[in-house]
Amino acid sequence: MRSSRRSFLHQLSLTAAALSPAARPLLAHAQPSTVDQTWHTTWSAALAVLAGNVKTTPHFDKPILFEGSTYQGAWQECGPHESLAYAQLARFVAPREDKLTPLDIARNTHRAFFANQREDGQLPASVKLSEAGFAQIQMVVPIAATAWDLSQLLHDEAFLTEAYNACSRWDAWLRRYRNTRGTGLVEAFCIYDTGQDNSPRWNGVPKRCADNDARKSAVAPGMPRLCPDLSATVFGARIALAHMADALGKHAEAARWREDAETLRRLILAKLWCEEDASFYDLDTENKFVRVRSVANLRVLGEHVLDTKIAHDRSLFDQLWTRQLSNPKAYWTTFPFPSIAADDPKFVRPIPRNSWGGATQALTALRTLRWMDHYGKHAEQRYLMQQWTAAIMRHGEFRQQIDPLTGTFTQPDPGGYSPCALVFLKFAEAMRKAPKA
């Protein structure tokens, strides 16, 4: 492993030398040898952050990967995905005294959610030091999808079976409680359901579900809403469940999962796409779009809802990419992608802490690995990775969010944020593998 790590760090030096012209000003004061040392230092510091965020909680009997910084636990929207990313970096991680590997930590992080699943099928939104939380659903990256990917690394049929059963029951719970309008799409009942805290997308909507019960919608005009990102999460989960079912020899069930996923995919495109704005939006109870352009668009792409082998979908992707995502006035800022389009009237500035109102979030950056290359945006992905790694190297404390125009990290919260550490490590690894433009 030491030889592998030395070789990798040498490649990091080469990657640092290849920083894009746009990224270089952040390090313009540094000599080449300083840049090289900064890469080494940042790489080691990122690994140390993750090692320090492997902790135990009273609600599960094995160590899991915590979010870090002010977030003492794992959240369903991101924790399983982060643990998968950590598992994918296993060959660079020094052995622990307890002999647990990053793959073990990833298994534990997923199982913490499965072990706390309620009898009716509800998975916890979070597993924290304080509690296993059930007051919202808080989904983004499907836990079924990360469990499926992890199972390919673990070769553990018991884990695969557990994940399939748990995620099947979770899908049934969502069908029962999050389709109150009978559309087949997935509904949000409160802000925390989507994890977009302090977002103008949700102005006037309570943070929590009514009575802290994820089965009850908060009372507010237009609620509950049909959501493109929550619906995309369930679509991605059903595709993953189809893969799991096939792997377990349940081929008839796999076919049903694929059929249900395709039905949901078509509903997202038919109901939640706004041709005029080239954007996906929430639909309120009056069947009106909530026209705030947010990273809900990216979450739809993260689950590959748009199938570019289909001419209609390819046209939608081209519109979304050209008019919104690659537009420097909207999402393609110096440090992509802001949580609200920079030219949206609701963009929040100055940027407060924990803001999905305009800040570029480390979580969003990490999730780009799930869709940009898939849609052929290789050069743009590399640019984004260069911008983020340069900003992290300059700052060095692994915080939650940056200003999309300046690359300055928001300061009030402490560093030690797992997603930011993973952004640096995963992007550094990806740039080493990627061919030069």
PDB file of C-alpha atoms in Angstrom, residues 273-399:
ATOM      1  CA  TRP A 273     -40.187  19.985 -16.916  1.00  0.00           C
ATOM      2  CA  CYS A 274     -40.764  23.636 -17.838  1.00  0.00           C
ATOM      3  CA  GLU A 275     -40.017  24.130 -21.527  1.00  0.00           C
ATOM      4  CA  GLU A 276     -40.105  27.909 -21.250  1.00  0.00           C
ATOM      5  CA  ASP A 277     -37.318  28.020 -18.665  1.00  0.00           C
ATOM      6  CA  ALA A 278     -35.504  24.786 -19.619  1.00  0.00           C
ATOM      7  CA  SER A 279     -35.661  23.711 -15.999  1.00  0.00           C
ATOM      8  CA  PHE A 280     -37.224  21.137 -13.703  1.00  0.00           C
ATOM      9  CA  TYR A 281     -39.462  22.611 -11.015  1.00  0.00           C
ATOM     10  CA  ASP A 282     -41.687  21.596  -8.119  1.00  0.00           C
ATOM     11  CA  LEU A 283     -45.408  21.535  -8.892  1.00  0.00           C
ATOM     12  CA  ASP A 284     -47.698  22.910  -6.174  1.00  0.00           C
ATOM     13  CA  THR A 285     -51.262  21.869  -5.319  1.00  0.00           C
ATOM     14  CA  GLU A 286     -52.635  24.321  -7.893  1.00  0.00           C
ATOM     15  CA  ASN A 287     -50.476  22.586 -10.524  1.00  0.00           C
ATOM     16  CA  LYS A 288     -48.286  25.663 -10.865  1.00  0.00           C
ATOM     17  CA  PHE A 289     -44.509  25.531 -11.140  1.00  0.00           C
ATOM     18  CA  VAL A 290     -42.485  26.922  -8.234  1.00  0.00           C
ATOM     19  CA  ARG A 291     -40.133  28.800 -10.514  1.00  0.00           C
ATOM     20  CA  VAL A 292     -36.913  28.917  -8.553  1.00  0.00           C
ATOM     21  CA  ARG A 293     -34.008  27.379 -10.468  1.00  0.00           C
ATOM     22  CA  SER A 294     -32.103  25.113  -8.113  1.00  0.00           C
ATOM     23  CA  VAL A 295     -29.769  22.120  -8.043  1.00  0.00           C
ATOM     24  CA  ALA A 296     -32.872  19.943  -8.180  1.00  0.00           C
ATOM     25  CA  ASN A 297     -31.931  19.977 -11.892  1.00  0.00           C
ATOM     26  CA  LEU A 298     -28.606  18.312 -11.123  1.00  0.00           C
ATOM     27  CA  ARG A 299     -30.261  15.703  -8.924  1.00  0.00           C
ATOM     28  CA  VAL A 300     -32.454  14.673 -11.851  1.00  0.00           C
ATOM     29  CA  LEU A 301     -29.297  14.193 -13.918  1.00  0.00           C
ATOM     30  CA  GLY A 302     -27.601  12.372 -11.058  1.00  0.00           C
ATOM     31  CA  GLU A 303     -30.047   9.484 -11.509  1.00  0.00           C
ATOM     32  CA  HIS A 304     -29.830   9.609 -15.332  1.00  0.00           C
ATOM     33  CA  VAL A 305     -33.522  10.380 -15.708  1.00  0.00           C
ATOM     34  CA  LEU A 306     -32.807  11.901 -19.126  1.00  0.00           C
ATOM     35  CA  ASP A 307     -31.910   9.087 -21.508  1.00  0.00           C
ATOM     36  CA  THR A 308     -29.927  10.691 -24.318  1.00  0.00           C
ATOM     37  CA  LYS A 309     -30.392   7.621 -26.526  1.00  0.00           C
ATOM     38  CA  ILE A 310     -33.963   8.925 -26.893  1.00  0.00           C
ATOM     39  CA  ALA A 311     -34.239  11.968 -29.184  1.00  0.00           C
ATOM     40  CA  HIS A 312     -36.776  13.747 -26.960  1.00  0.00           C
ATOM     41  CA  ASP A 313     -34.619  13.315 -23.858  1.00  0.00           C
ATOM     42  CA  ARG A 314     -31.499  14.372 -25.723  1.00  0.00           C
ATOM     43  CA  SER A 315     -33.261  17.586 -26.719  1.00  0.00           C
ATOM     44  CA  LEU A 316     -34.231  18.257 -23.097  1.00  0.00           C
ATOM     45  CA  PHE A 317     -30.693  17.658 -21.899  1.00  0.00           C
ATOM     46  CA  ASP A 318     -29.265  19.970 -24.552  1.00  0.00           C
ATOM     47  CA  GLN A 319     -31.693  22.720 -23.519  1.00  0.00           C
ATOM     48  CA  LEU A 320     -30.951  22.268 -19.832  1.00  0.00           C
ATOM     49  CA  TRP A 321     -27.204  22.189 -20.415  1.00  0.00           C
ATOM     50  CA  THR A 322     -27.050  25.092 -22.895  1.00  0.00           C
ATOM     51  CA  ARG A 323     -29.510  27.486 -21.334  1.00  0.00           C
ATOM     52  CA  GLN A 324     -28.855  26.739 -17.672  1.00  0.00           C
ATOM     53  CA  LEU A 325     -26.028  24.482 -16.513  1.00  0.00           C
ATOM     54  CA  SER A 326     -23.274  25.725 -18.864  1.00  0.00           C
ATOM     55  CA  ASN A 327     -24.508  29.318 -18.765  1.00  0.00           C
ATOM     56  CA  PRO A 328     -21.957  31.472 -16.847  1.00  0.00           C
ATOM     57  CA  LYS A 329     -24.748  33.783 -15.729  1.00  0.00           C
ATOM     58  CA  ALA A 330     -26.730  30.895 -14.241  1.00  0.00           C
ATOM     59  CA  TYR A 331     -24.956  27.736 -13.020  1.00  0.00           C
ATOM     60  CA  TRP A 332     -21.557  27.719 -14.751  1.00  0.00           C
ATOM     61  CA  THR A 333     -20.009  30.204 -12.361  1.00  0.00           C
ATOM     62  CA  THR A 334     -16.277  30.312 -11.663  1.00  0.00           C
ATOM     63  CA  PHE A 335     -16.865  27.581  -9.085  1.00  0.00           C
ATOM     64  CA  PRO A 336     -19.821  25.507 -10.344  1.00  0.00           C
ATOM     65  CA  PHE A 337     -22.581  24.707  -9.417  1.00  0.00           C
ATOM     66  CA  PRO A 338     -24.381  27.243  -7.169  1.00  0.00           C
ATOM     67  CA  SER A 339     -27.348  25.824  -5.276  1.00  0.00           C
ATOM     68  CA  ILE A 340     -29.580  28.492  -6.867  1.00  0.00           C
ATOM     69  CA  ALA A 341     -28.801  29.847 -10.338  1.00  0.00           C
ATOM     70  CA  ALA A 342     -26.768  33.028  -9.961  1.00  0.00           C
ATOM     71  CA  ASP A 343     -29.130  34.962 -12.241  1.00  0.00           C
ATOM     72  CA  ASP A 344     -32.270  33.782 -10.452  1.00  0.00           C
ATOM     73  CA  PRO A 345     -34.008  36.660  -8.626  1.00  0.00           C
ATOM     74  CA  LYS A 346     -34.047  34.488  -5.491  1.00  0.00           C
ATOM     75  CA  PHE A 347     -30.250  33.965  -5.372  1.00  0.00           C
ATOM     76  CA  VAL A 348     -29.137  34.787  -1.821  1.00  0.00           C
ATOM     77  CA  ARG A 349     -26.250  37.167  -1.274  1.00  0.00           C
ATOM     78  CA  PRO A 350     -24.307  37.702   0.957  1.00  0.00           C
ATOM     79  CA  ILE A 351     -24.047  33.971   1.565  1.00  0.00           C
ATOM     80  CA  PRO A 352     -24.885  32.749   5.086  1.00  0.00           C
ATOM     81  CA  ARG A 353     -23.779  29.429   6.597  1.00  0.00           C
ATOM     82  CA  ASN A 354     -25.485  26.176   5.546  1.00  0.00           C
ATOM     83  CA  SER A 355     -27.184  27.890   2.619  1.00  0.00           C
ATOM     84  CA  TRP A 356     -28.792  26.167  -0.345  1.00  0.00           C
ATOM     85  CA  GLY A 357     -29.748  29.658  -1.470  1.00  0.00           C
ATOM     86  CA  GLY A 358     -26.707  30.283  -3.656  1.00  0.00           C
ATOM     87  CA  ALA A 359     -23.562  28.765  -2.154  1.00  0.00           C
ATOM     88  CA  THR A 360     -21.765  26.063  -4.090  1.00  0.00           C
ATOM     89  CA  GLN A 361     -21.948  23.022  -1.846  1.00  0.00           C
ATOM     90  CA  ALA A 362     -19.293  20.312  -1.458  1.00  0.00           C
ATOM     91  CA  LEU A 363     -22.119  17.768  -1.581  1.00  0.00           C
ATOM     92  CA  THR A 364     -23.148  19.024  -5.023  1.00  0.00           C
ATOM     93  CA  ALA A 365     -19.542  18.860  -6.237  1.00  0.00           C
ATOM     94  CA  LEU A 366     -19.132  15.268  -5.025  1.00  0.00           C
ATOM     95  CA  ARG A 367     -22.364  14.251  -6.738  1.00  0.00           C
ATOM     96  CA  THR A 368     -21.170  15.528 -10.139  1.00  0.00           C
ATOM     97  CA  LEU A 369     -19.179  12.292 -10.412  1.00  0.00           C
ATOM     98  CA  ARG A 370     -22.550  10.552 -10.765  1.00  0.00           C
ATOM     99  CA  TRP A 371     -23.601  12.379 -13.937  1.00  0.00           C
ATOM    100  CA  MET A 372     -21.154  14.665 -15.767  1.00  0.00           C
ATOM    101  CA  ASP A 373     -19.064  11.966 -17.437  1.00  0.00           C
ATOM    102  CA  HIS A 374     -22.230   9.940 -18.065  1.00  0.00           C
ATOM    103  CA  TYR A 375     -23.575  12.816 -20.161  1.00  0.00           C
ATOM    104  CA  GLY A 376     -20.279  13.332 -21.992  1.00  0.00           C
ATOM    105  CA  LYS A 377     -19.172  16.473 -20.173  1.00  0.00           C
ATOM    106  CA  HIS A 378     -15.624  15.266 -19.581  1.00  0.00           C
ATOM    107  CA  ALA A 379     -13.793  18.566 -20.124  1.00  0.00           C
ATOM    108  CA  GLU A 380     -16.298  20.439 -17.993  1.00  0.00           C
ATOM    109  CA  GLN A 381     -15.983  17.859 -15.229  1.00  0.00           C
ATOM    110  CA  ARG A 382     -12.211  18.276 -15.267  1.00  0.00           C
ATOM    111  CA  TYR A 383     -12.548  22.060 -15.049  1.00  0.00           C
ATOM    112  CA  LEU A 384     -14.884  21.760 -12.071  1.00  0.00           C
ATOM    113  CA  MET A 385     -12.494  19.354 -10.348  1.00  0.00           C
ATOM    114  CA  GLN A 386      -9.579  21.713 -10.898  1.00  0.00           C
ATOM    115  CA  GLN A 387     -11.500  24.654  -9.477  1.00  0.00           C
ATOM    116  CA  TRP A 388     -12.539  22.745  -6.379  1.00  0.00           C
ATOM    117  CA  THR A 389      -9.155  21.191  -5.653  1.00  0.00           C
ATOM    118  CA  ALA A 390      -7.466  24.566  -6.056  1.00  0.00           C
ATOM    119  CA  ALA A 391      -9.937  26.218  -3.671  1.00  0.00           C
ATOM    120  CA  ILE A 392      -9.480  23.464  -1.098  1.00  0.00           C
ATOM    121  CA  MET A 393      -5.707  23.660  -1.352  1.00  0.00           C
ATOM    122  CA  ARG A 394      -5.826  27.385  -0.750  1.00  0.00           C
ATOM    123  CA  HIS A 395      -8.047  27.042   2.299  1.00  0.00           C
ATOM    124  CA  GLY A 396      -7.059  23.650   3.687  1.00  0.00           C
ATOM    125  CA  GLU A 397      -9.766  23.160   6.314  1.00  0.00           C
ATOM    126  CA  PHE A 398     -12.466  21.156   4.460  1.00  0.00           C
ATOM    127  CA  ARG A 399     -15.570  23.255   5.009  1.00  0.00           C
TER     128      ARG A 399
END
